[in-house]
Coordinates of C-alpha atoms in Angstrom, one line a residue:
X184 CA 90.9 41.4 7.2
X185 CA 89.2 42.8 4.0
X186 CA 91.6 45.8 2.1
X187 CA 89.6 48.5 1.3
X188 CA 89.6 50.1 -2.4
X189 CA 89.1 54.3 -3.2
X190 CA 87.5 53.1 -6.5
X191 CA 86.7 50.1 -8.5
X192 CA 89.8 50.7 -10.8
X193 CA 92.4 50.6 -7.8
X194 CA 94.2 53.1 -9.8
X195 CA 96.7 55.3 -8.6
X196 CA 97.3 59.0 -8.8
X197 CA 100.4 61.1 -8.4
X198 CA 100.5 65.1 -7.2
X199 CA 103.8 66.7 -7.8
X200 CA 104.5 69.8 -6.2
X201 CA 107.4 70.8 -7.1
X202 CA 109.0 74.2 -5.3
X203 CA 111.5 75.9 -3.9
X204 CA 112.3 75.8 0.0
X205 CA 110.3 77.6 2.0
X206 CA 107.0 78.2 -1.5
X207 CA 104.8 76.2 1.2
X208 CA 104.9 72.5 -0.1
X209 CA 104.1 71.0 2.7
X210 CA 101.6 73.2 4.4
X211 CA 100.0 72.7 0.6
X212 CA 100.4 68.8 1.3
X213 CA 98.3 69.2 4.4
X214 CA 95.7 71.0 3.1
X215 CA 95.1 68.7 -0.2
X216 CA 95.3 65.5 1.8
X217 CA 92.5 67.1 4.2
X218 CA 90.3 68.3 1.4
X219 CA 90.4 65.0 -0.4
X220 CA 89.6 62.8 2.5
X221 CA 86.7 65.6 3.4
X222 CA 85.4 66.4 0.0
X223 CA 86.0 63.6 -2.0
X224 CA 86.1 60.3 0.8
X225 CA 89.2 59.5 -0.6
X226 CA 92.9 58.5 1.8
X227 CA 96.2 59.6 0.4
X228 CA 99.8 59.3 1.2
X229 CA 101.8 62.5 1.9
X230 CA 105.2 61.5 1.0
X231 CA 107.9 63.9 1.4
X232 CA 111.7 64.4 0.3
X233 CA 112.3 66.0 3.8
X234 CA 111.4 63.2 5.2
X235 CA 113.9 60.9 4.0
X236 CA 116.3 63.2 4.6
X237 CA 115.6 63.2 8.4
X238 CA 116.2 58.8 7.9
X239 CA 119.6 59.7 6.5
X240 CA 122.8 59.7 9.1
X241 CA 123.7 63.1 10.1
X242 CA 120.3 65.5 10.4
X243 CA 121.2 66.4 7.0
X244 CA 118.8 69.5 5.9
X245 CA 119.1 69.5 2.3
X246 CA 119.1 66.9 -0.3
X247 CA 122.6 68.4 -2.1
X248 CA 124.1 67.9 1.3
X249 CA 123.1 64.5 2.4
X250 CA 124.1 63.1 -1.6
X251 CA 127.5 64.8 -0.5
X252 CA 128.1 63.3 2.6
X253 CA 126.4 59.8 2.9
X254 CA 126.4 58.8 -0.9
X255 CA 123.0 57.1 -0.6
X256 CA 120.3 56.5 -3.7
X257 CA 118.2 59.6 -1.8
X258 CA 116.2 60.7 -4.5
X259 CA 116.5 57.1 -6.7
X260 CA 114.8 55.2 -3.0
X261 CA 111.8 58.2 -2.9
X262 CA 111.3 57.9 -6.6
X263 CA 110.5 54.0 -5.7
X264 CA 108.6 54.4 -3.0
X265 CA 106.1 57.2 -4.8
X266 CA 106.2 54.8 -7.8
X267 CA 104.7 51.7 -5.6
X268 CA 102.5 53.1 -3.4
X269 CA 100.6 54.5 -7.0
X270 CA 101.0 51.3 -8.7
X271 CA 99.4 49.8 -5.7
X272 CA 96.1 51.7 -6.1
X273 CA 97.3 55.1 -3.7
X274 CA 96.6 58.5 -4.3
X275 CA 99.9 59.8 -3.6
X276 CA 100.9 63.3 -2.7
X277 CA 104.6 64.6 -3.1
X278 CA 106.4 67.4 -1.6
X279 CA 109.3 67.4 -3.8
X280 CA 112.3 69.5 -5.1
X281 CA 112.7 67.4 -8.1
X282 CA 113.5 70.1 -10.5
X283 CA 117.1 70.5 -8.8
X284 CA 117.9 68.2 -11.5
X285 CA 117.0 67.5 -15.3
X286 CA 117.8 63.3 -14.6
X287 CA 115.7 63.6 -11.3
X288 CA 112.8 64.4 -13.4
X289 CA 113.4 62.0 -15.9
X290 CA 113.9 59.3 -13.0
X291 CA 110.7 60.5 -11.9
X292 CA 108.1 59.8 -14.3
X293 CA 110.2 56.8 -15.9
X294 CA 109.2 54.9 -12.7
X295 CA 105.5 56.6 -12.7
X296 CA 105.0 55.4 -16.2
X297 CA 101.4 54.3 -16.6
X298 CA 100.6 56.3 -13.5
X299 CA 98.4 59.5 -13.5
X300 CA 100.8 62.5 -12.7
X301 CA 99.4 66.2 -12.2
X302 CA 102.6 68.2 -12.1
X303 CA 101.9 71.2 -10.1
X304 CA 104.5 74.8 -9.9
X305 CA 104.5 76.0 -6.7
X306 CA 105.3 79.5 -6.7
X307 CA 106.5 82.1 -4.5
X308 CA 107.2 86.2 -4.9
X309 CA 110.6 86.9 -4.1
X310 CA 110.4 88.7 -0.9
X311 CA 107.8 86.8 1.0
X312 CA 109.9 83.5 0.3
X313 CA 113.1 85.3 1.9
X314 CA 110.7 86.3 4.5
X315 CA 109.9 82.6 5.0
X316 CA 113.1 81.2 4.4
X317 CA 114.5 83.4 7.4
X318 CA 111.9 82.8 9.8
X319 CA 112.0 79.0 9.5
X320 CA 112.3 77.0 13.2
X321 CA 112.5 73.3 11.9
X322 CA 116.2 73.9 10.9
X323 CA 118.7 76.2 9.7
X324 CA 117.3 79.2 7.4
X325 CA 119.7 78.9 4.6
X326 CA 118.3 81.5 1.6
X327 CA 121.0 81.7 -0.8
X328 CA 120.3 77.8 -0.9
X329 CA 116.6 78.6 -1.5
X330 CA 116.7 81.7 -4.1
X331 CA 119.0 79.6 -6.1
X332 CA 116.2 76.8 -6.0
X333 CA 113.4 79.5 -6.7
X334 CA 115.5 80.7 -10.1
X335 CA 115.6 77.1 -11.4
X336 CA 113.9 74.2 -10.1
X337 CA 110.8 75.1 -12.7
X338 CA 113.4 75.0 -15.7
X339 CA 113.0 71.1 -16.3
X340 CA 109.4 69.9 -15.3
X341 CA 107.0 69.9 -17.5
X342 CA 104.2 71.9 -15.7
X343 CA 100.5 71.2 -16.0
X344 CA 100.1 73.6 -13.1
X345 CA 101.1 76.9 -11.5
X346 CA 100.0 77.8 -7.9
X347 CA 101.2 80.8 -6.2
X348 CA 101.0 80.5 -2.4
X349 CA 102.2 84.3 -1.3
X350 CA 98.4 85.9 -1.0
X351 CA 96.3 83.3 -1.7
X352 CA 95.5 80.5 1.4
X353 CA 96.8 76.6 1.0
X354 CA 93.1 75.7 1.2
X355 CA 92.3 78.2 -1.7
X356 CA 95.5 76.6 -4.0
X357 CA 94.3 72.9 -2.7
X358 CA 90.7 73.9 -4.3
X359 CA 92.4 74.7 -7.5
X360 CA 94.4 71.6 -7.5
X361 CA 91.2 69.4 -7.1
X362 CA 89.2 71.3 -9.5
X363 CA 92.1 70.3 -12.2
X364 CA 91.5 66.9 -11.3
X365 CA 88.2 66.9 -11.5
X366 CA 88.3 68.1 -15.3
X367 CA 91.1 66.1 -16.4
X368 CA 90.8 62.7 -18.4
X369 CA 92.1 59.2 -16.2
X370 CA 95.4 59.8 -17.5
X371 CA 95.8 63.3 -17.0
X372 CA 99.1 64.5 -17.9
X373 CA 100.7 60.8 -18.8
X374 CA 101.8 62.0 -22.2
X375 CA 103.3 65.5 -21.5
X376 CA 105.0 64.2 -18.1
X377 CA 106.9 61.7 -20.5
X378 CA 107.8 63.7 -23.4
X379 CA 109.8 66.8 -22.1
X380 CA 112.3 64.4 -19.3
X381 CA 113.2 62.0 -22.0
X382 CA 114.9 64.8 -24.1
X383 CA 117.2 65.6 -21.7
X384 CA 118.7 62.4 -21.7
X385 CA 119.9 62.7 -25.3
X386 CA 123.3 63.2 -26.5
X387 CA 124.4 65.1 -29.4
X388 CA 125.3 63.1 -32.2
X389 CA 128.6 61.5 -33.0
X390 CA 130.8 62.7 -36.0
X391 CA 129.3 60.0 -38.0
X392 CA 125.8 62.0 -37.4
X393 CA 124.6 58.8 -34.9
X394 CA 122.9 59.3 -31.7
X395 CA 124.6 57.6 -29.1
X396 CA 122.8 55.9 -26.3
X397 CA 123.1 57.6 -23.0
X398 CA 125.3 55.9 -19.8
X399 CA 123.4 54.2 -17.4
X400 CA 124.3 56.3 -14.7
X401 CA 122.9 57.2 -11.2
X402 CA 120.6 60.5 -10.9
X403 CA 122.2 60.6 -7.5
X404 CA 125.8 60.1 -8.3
X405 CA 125.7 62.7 -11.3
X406 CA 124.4 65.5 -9.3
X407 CA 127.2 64.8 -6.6
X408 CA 130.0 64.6 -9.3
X409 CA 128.5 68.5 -9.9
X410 CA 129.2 71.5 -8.2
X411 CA 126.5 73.4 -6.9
X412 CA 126.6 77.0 -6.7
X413 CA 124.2 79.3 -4.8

């Protein structure tokens, strides 16, 4: 059975959007995976953090709890599956909450290095996400969980992006996202995506003025040793 290729590269391309609960990540997903196949002819993978989280033990709904209760390698196992499916040749699009943590992003692109990555901000005004949040039917509305995610989850990626879904239609902010594309050079964004995560892996210096190198340490098992506040 011949494999079929999107282009005569075979090269990948990863769309972040990163967002609090309820900003409309996944309906944004949709909408970008059908314009693509319709306007450009081209396949890509929706992969989503929710997802996984409905593979873990326990119908866990959020990614803070299921680290807390099962101890898996959540986000380190969905970082490696975006990373193959673009180093494979896959246009790759990822509902993510990856700002929760500083060493999330850094996992992030240190596994997507090489790989295209347009980092998108999905935003949301205040009241229409509590609106949202409230009204959600796939699980438990939890908003205190979300505003806290909505005041912080931008403070560590380094956007190339900003979309704000609370007037304006998926289709409309899935236009906007191709339209970057379409202007950007092959390796749109390689160099920014890299250069802001890597800084907060540093350490201050020791009393002898040396930097030390940082602990190999788990993205997952750091954010558990935390405690998260709403």
């Amino acid at each position: 059975m011949r494999r079929g290729r999107q282009d005569a590269t075979g090269g990948g391309q990863v769309i972040l959007l990163n967002g609090p609960s309820s900003a409309g990540k996944s309906t944004l997903a949709r909408a970008l995976q059908e314009q693509l196949l319709r306007e450009r002819g081209r396949h890509s993978l929706v992969l989503a953090v929710d997802a996984l989280l409905r593979a873990a033990p326990g119908g866990r709904e959020s990614v803070l709890s299921a680290l807390a209760h099962t101890g898996l390698p959540l986000i380190e196992t969905f970082h490696a599956a975006v990373a193959a499916a673009a180093a494979a040749g896959a246009w790759v699009i990822v509902d993510h909450v990856v700002g929760e943590n500083p060493l999330w992003v850094a996992d992030f692109f240190r596994r997507l290095g090489g790989v295209a990555v347009l980092a998108v901000r999905v935003d949301c005004e205040h009241g229409e996400l509590r609106r949202r949040e409230e009204r959600r039917a796939d699980r438990a509305p939890d908003w205190p969980h979300a505003a806290r995610q909505a005041r912080h989850i931008h403070a560590f990626l380094p956007v190339q992006l900003r979309v704000d879904t609370t007037r304006t239609p998926p289709e409309a902010c899935a236009a906007r996202i191709l339209h970057t594309l379409d202007q950007a050079a092959p390796a749109f964004g390689e160099a920014a995506a890299r250069e802001r995560p890597r800084r907060f892996l540093r350490q201050r210096p020791g009393r002898a003025g040396r930097k030390k190198r940082p602990p190999v340490r788990s993205c997952d098992s750091h954010y558990r040793s935390r405690q998260c506040t709403s």
